[in-house]
Amino acid sequence: MELNEVHTILIIGPTISDKNVDLSTALYDTVDILHQLGYKLSIIVEDPTSLLSSGSFFDKTIVEKVSGENVLKFVQKYHPDAILPTVGDRNALGIVSSLNGKIGTTKILGANYASSLATFKRDLFIKRLNKAKLPVINFISSDDEKEIYSFIRSIGFPIIARRRYSNRHSSGWTNINNLFELDNFMALDDLDDTKIEIERSIRGFSEYSFTILRDSFDNSSLVGTIEDIEPIGIHHLDSNLISPAISLNDSKLQRLRNYSIKLARVFNIVGVCTVHFAYNHTTNESYITEFIPRLSEETKFLEYATSYPVATAVAELCVGFHLDKLQLDAGNFFNGATEPFVDHITSRFPQWNTPGQKYLGPSKTSNSSIIVNGFSLEEVLNKGALNDKLNNNFKRYEELRKLDDDELFEKIIHPTNWMLDVLMEAMRRNFEKPVLSEITGINMPYLTALQNIIDNSLIIREGEIDGNNVERMVEMGVKGVGHSKLLLDSPDIVTKSVVKSKTSISVANKDYPNHNYFVTSGINNELELSDRKKIIVRTPIITSKTDTTIRQFVLFQLAKSIDQNGLEPIIIGREPWNAPLVMRRKIVEIDDPHMEMSSLDLIPSKSILNIIDLSKNLVDTDDKRVFQFSAQEIKNMDLKANTSARVMVVSDGENFLVPSVIYRTKKNNHLYEVSSVNNFMTQSNYDEFNHLIAQELEKDDQVAIYNFEMIKQEDHWLVTKKYRGMTNDIIRHELASSVHVIDTLVKLLLGNKIGADLSLDEIFNNADEQYLLTIDDKRYKLLNKEEMQKTVDELD
């Protein structure tokens, strides 16, 4: 039952950070379902370009620094019935914890004061868990030597210790394994105003995370589990992640599941809670290390892995729905209490921009990732971490071969992002797997999988493939890895590339449609397509976090437009993407890390109208249906000026529209950007821009999106750069223009025309009522037409 007293909700949005891209589709799903349920929504957000075009769902959009002060100002002015922080980042929890006693009758949905504060206050977190008799690592912070030694006797070695200074700085953690090392640490000269912090060392333990959903009636379900291949001591997002956690037997899994549900009950979590565990498989010790009572990068990963609509479920649980009576959209119900059963493995492998080795530790060093699916550990390792096309593993192999055993052992005890390659080289030299597991903390199932990959690589090189081992090799994902020509030439039917459905939601929810697939090997294809004509969108091999934000926005707009125009959108790529729930049953997504789909002929060629390519890597020059959407530089003059403009142009090959002009200028040592100035340009500006664009497009006769960069010199504009396709400005252009550029492009690809002899007003038409002002590329303001006119006048 919904909360009857809640009608208006303030959503705390994510702060401006590339780390928050995984929240963009979660935010869209959240506000979409709450809007359908009739709630009036407001959001406070620093960068409105992160909203994934969900602006139409909000009654108010406040573009301000996401801080406790600004949230409190909004509450005091507009008096919302509730605040929802679960689609914000960690900052949102900090804001909630600071509002206790200040917001009157306004409710906090999802993460309450105590749970929010416990994510920052470790002593509160430990106190609550100890009271509930949940396993947690106790610590002490003291300047009393007797108290410190007494505490250490109670917990035993190994421990970690650090000095905490009065100015909040610390010495960093020191590993201490015995009394002699402790005495040396305590004997170090130090200042009087310091405290020593001691806690049990869990370095080398295995790390797991469990994500729990819970409603206000104390019903809970486990959405999914994630396991880090690398042990604790290496940052969670620098580790190779596996879902589900396959090294836990049923008794261990149930034990950690029960702890997770009990913790959610202790903090009265309504919505989502991700619990991190440290587990020692030798001693069977387990500890809760942290919990995250909000949507996060992990919940987004699990949503992709299990097809469970986490963000939508959390929004409904927060407003009072029963877990087993969730509503995906109008008239379509979902039993959220049924825990997903997955028939495959999903893995997330971190990526680094530079090819060299990076030492791994508690600080994050990776800058992107790739997600792959498979039916075995060997398959996902071959597709991801050991994929030579992505990671240059053969070069790593050649370098590691040159090391002697002592040098190789040094690589084993000091982990780098080459760890899996290092372990394979060690096993080739007959290092014992139990010893390697003990030294590295990597569990035996992964070492066994690596050994299987080594053994089968040897079979391939020596050409010994026969009926006895071909099926096992295909199970390991050897198909398509690059060194498998013998296997490709095999007549055995199981070597064929096929597309498998990611069967994840259990039979109790069998009516929930799942259009998520991945390319693997086997006998039968499971790709289900409608009889509608199709537009295929090919996504990039791998992207940075910033690129991911742009890609999510573009993919959503493309998929929505393709569907609205009566066609079937098919998204194919190496890095998978979960569409917002509103599109998930209308779109086919295929995870294809080796880009095999183009050669499999599984999609009838006659049903494909166009192929929109965002990959930057594949251009089918012989196929006239391919539209290269990624930016291609056509012109670049290295000229700069204090005043410039970035112009979006849509052309059908004969005529064009200019739906968005972004104006930038420097004034008073600040850089101002107005998106868009179409409604504030003079007639002479219209004439000059129109003339320059027509001149640049004189020889271009195809459907295209163009981006021009112009500078102003001596009261005249000059085109300095010209791109065909999508640039990083696409979100700002799309949000700034009432003319939906991506939808216009799809219509033009289908044969529609812009029209000849348009007036300048029609060419530059923009009927927007709100405008985005950006200051120094950091601060954002939404202004109405009158406010923006005043700003433009001041800048001119």
PDB file of N, CA and C in Angstrom, residues 10 103 146 179 185 220 297 339 354 366 395 405 409 454 472 494 538 568 581 604 619 636 646 675 681 698 719 766:
ATOM      1  N   LEU A  10      11.005  15.373  -3.011  1.00  0.00           N
ATOM      2  CA  LEU A  10      12.250  15.991  -3.474  1.00  0.00           C
ATOM      3  C   LEU A  10      13.292  14.900  -3.642  1.00  0.00           C
ATOM      4  N   ILE A 103      13.955  19.350   9.473  1.00  0.00           N
ATOM      5  CA  ILE A 103      13.024  19.406   8.340  1.00  0.00           C
ATOM      6  C   ILE A 103      11.579  19.125   8.745  1.00  0.00           C
ATOM      7  N   LYS A 146      48.109   1.076  27.770  1.00  0.00           N
ATOM      8  CA  LYS A 146      47.559  -0.118  28.411  1.00  0.00           C
ATOM      9  C   LYS A 146      46.267  -0.559  27.726  1.00  0.00           C
ATOM     10  N   LEU A 179      54.206  -9.343  18.271  1.00  0.00           N
ATOM     11  CA  LEU A 179      54.457  -8.403  19.361  1.00  0.00           C
ATOM     12  C   LEU A 179      55.699  -7.567  19.108  1.00  0.00           C
ATOM     13  N   PHE A 185      56.508  -0.316  16.487  1.00  0.00           N
ATOM     14  CA  PHE A 185      55.573   0.726  16.067  1.00  0.00           C
ATOM     15  C   PHE A 185      55.245   1.682  17.214  1.00  0.00           C
ATOM     16  N   SER A 220      12.014  -9.335   2.727  1.00  0.00           N
ATOM     17  CA  SER A 220      13.312  -9.099   2.091  1.00  0.00           C
ATOM     18  C   SER A 220      13.573 -10.131   1.017  1.00  0.00           C
ATOM     19  N   GLU A 297      26.904   1.695  -8.224  1.00  0.00           N
ATOM     20  CA  GLU A 297      27.472   1.025  -9.390  1.00  0.00           C
ATOM     21  C   GLU A 297      27.215  -0.478  -9.321  1.00  0.00           C
ATOM     22  N   GLU A 339      13.433 -14.343  -5.731  1.00  0.00           N
ATOM     23  CA  GLU A 339      14.843 -14.042  -5.933  1.00  0.00           C
ATOM     24  C   GLU A 339      15.306 -14.584  -7.286  1.00  0.00           C
ATOM     25  N   THR A 354      46.450   3.152 -20.026  1.00  0.00           N
ATOM     26  CA  THR A 354      47.822   2.861 -20.431  1.00  0.00           C
ATOM     27  C   THR A 354      48.062   1.357 -20.388  1.00  0.00           C
ATOM     28  N   SER A 366      41.781   2.124 -11.912  1.00  0.00           N
ATOM     29  CA  SER A 366      41.173   1.880 -13.222  1.00  0.00           C
ATOM     30  C   SER A 366      40.268   3.049 -13.596  1.00  0.00           C
ATOM     31  N   LYS A 395      51.332  -9.804 -25.624  1.00  0.00           N
ATOM     32  CA  LYS A 395      52.521  -9.019 -25.285  1.00  0.00           C
ATOM     33  C   LYS A 395      52.884  -9.210 -23.819  1.00  0.00           C
ATOM     34  N   ASP A 405      62.426 -16.976 -12.156  1.00  0.00           N
ATOM     35  CA  ASP A 405      61.418 -17.340 -11.161  1.00  0.00           C
ATOM     36  C   ASP A 405      61.345 -16.332 -10.017  1.00  0.00           C
ATOM     37  N   PHE A 409      58.113 -14.244  -9.017  1.00  0.00           N
ATOM     38  CA  PHE A 409      57.556 -14.331  -7.668  1.00  0.00           C
ATOM     39  C   PHE A 409      57.315 -12.933  -7.093  1.00  0.00           C
ATOM     40  N   ILE A 454      45.111 -22.695 -19.935  1.00  0.00           N
ATOM     41  CA  ILE A 454      46.479 -23.026 -20.356  1.00  0.00           C
ATOM     42  C   ILE A 454      46.494 -24.349 -21.104  1.00  0.00           C
ATOM     43  N   ARG A 472      34.252 -29.377 -24.816  1.00  0.00           N
ATOM     44  CA  ARG A 472      34.765 -28.742 -23.599  1.00  0.00           C
ATOM     45  C   ARG A 472      35.454 -27.420 -23.930  1.00  0.00           C
ATOM     46  N   VAL A 494      28.612 -27.848 -32.426  1.00  0.00           N
ATOM     47  CA  VAL A 494      28.683 -27.084 -31.171  1.00  0.00           C
ATOM     48  C   VAL A 494      29.680 -25.945 -31.252  1.00  0.00           C
ATOM     49  N   ARG A 538      25.167  -0.078 -33.308  1.00  0.00           N
ATOM     50  CA  ARG A 538      26.384  -0.738 -32.823  1.00  0.00           C
ATOM     51  C   ARG A 538      27.102   0.203 -31.868  1.00  0.00           C
ATOM     52  N   GLU A 568      11.908  -1.801 -34.995  1.00  0.00           N
ATOM     53  CA  GLU A 568      12.458  -2.541 -33.866  1.00  0.00           C
ATOM     54  C   GLU A 568      13.917  -2.146 -33.658  1.00  0.00           C
ATOM     55  N   LEU A 581      13.650   1.215 -17.995  1.00  0.00           N
ATOM     56  CA  LEU A 581      12.616   0.186 -18.014  1.00  0.00           C
ATOM     57  C   LEU A 581      11.527   0.460 -19.042  1.00  0.00           C
ATOM     58  N   PRO A 604      17.745 -11.265 -40.397  1.00  0.00           N
ATOM     59  CA  PRO A 604      17.530 -11.246 -41.859  1.00  0.00           C
ATOM     60  C   PRO A 604      17.909  -9.895 -42.451  1.00  0.00           C
ATOM     61  N   VAL A 619      33.570   0.381 -39.802  1.00  0.00           N
ATOM     62  CA  VAL A 619      32.900   1.140 -40.859  1.00  0.00           C
ATOM     63  C   VAL A 619      32.771   0.213 -42.066  1.00  0.00           C
ATOM     64  N   ASN A 636      39.823  21.366 -39.295  1.00  0.00           N
ATOM     65  CA  ASN A 636      40.346  21.799 -37.996  1.00  0.00           C
ATOM     66  C   ASN A 636      41.397  22.883 -38.197  1.00  0.00           C
ATOM     67  N   ARG A 646      29.327  26.903 -30.855  1.00  0.00           N
ATOM     68  CA  ARG A 646      29.277  25.531 -31.344  1.00  0.00           C
ATOM     69  C   ARG A 646      27.874  25.315 -31.891  1.00  0.00           C
ATOM     70  N   SER A 675      23.316  27.776 -23.575  1.00  0.00           N
ATOM     71  CA  SER A 675      22.734  26.734 -24.416  1.00  0.00           C
ATOM     72  C   SER A 675      21.212  26.901 -24.382  1.00  0.00           C
ATOM     73  N   MET A 681      19.622  35.648 -31.049  1.00  0.00           N
ATOM     74  CA  MET A 681      20.543  36.092 -32.095  1.00  0.00           C
ATOM     75  C   MET A 681      19.931  37.240 -32.898  1.00  0.00           C
ATOM     76  N   GLU A 698      28.014  22.725 -49.082  1.00  0.00           N
ATOM     77  CA  GLU A 698      27.717  22.820 -50.507  1.00  0.00           C
ATOM     78  C   GLU A 698      27.943  21.501 -51.244  1.00  0.00           C
ATOM     79  N   VAL A 719      34.426  29.796 -39.470  1.00  0.00           N
ATOM     80  CA  VAL A 719      34.339  28.374 -39.137  1.00  0.00           C
ATOM     81  C   VAL A 719      35.747  27.808 -38.967  1.00  0.00           C
ATOM     82  N   ASN A 766      13.659  27.400 -32.396  1.00  0.00           N
ATOM     83  CA  ASN A 766      13.868  26.769 -31.093  1.00  0.00           C
ATOM     84  C   ASN A 766      12.819  27.344 -30.145  1.00  0.00           C
TER      85      ASN A 766
END
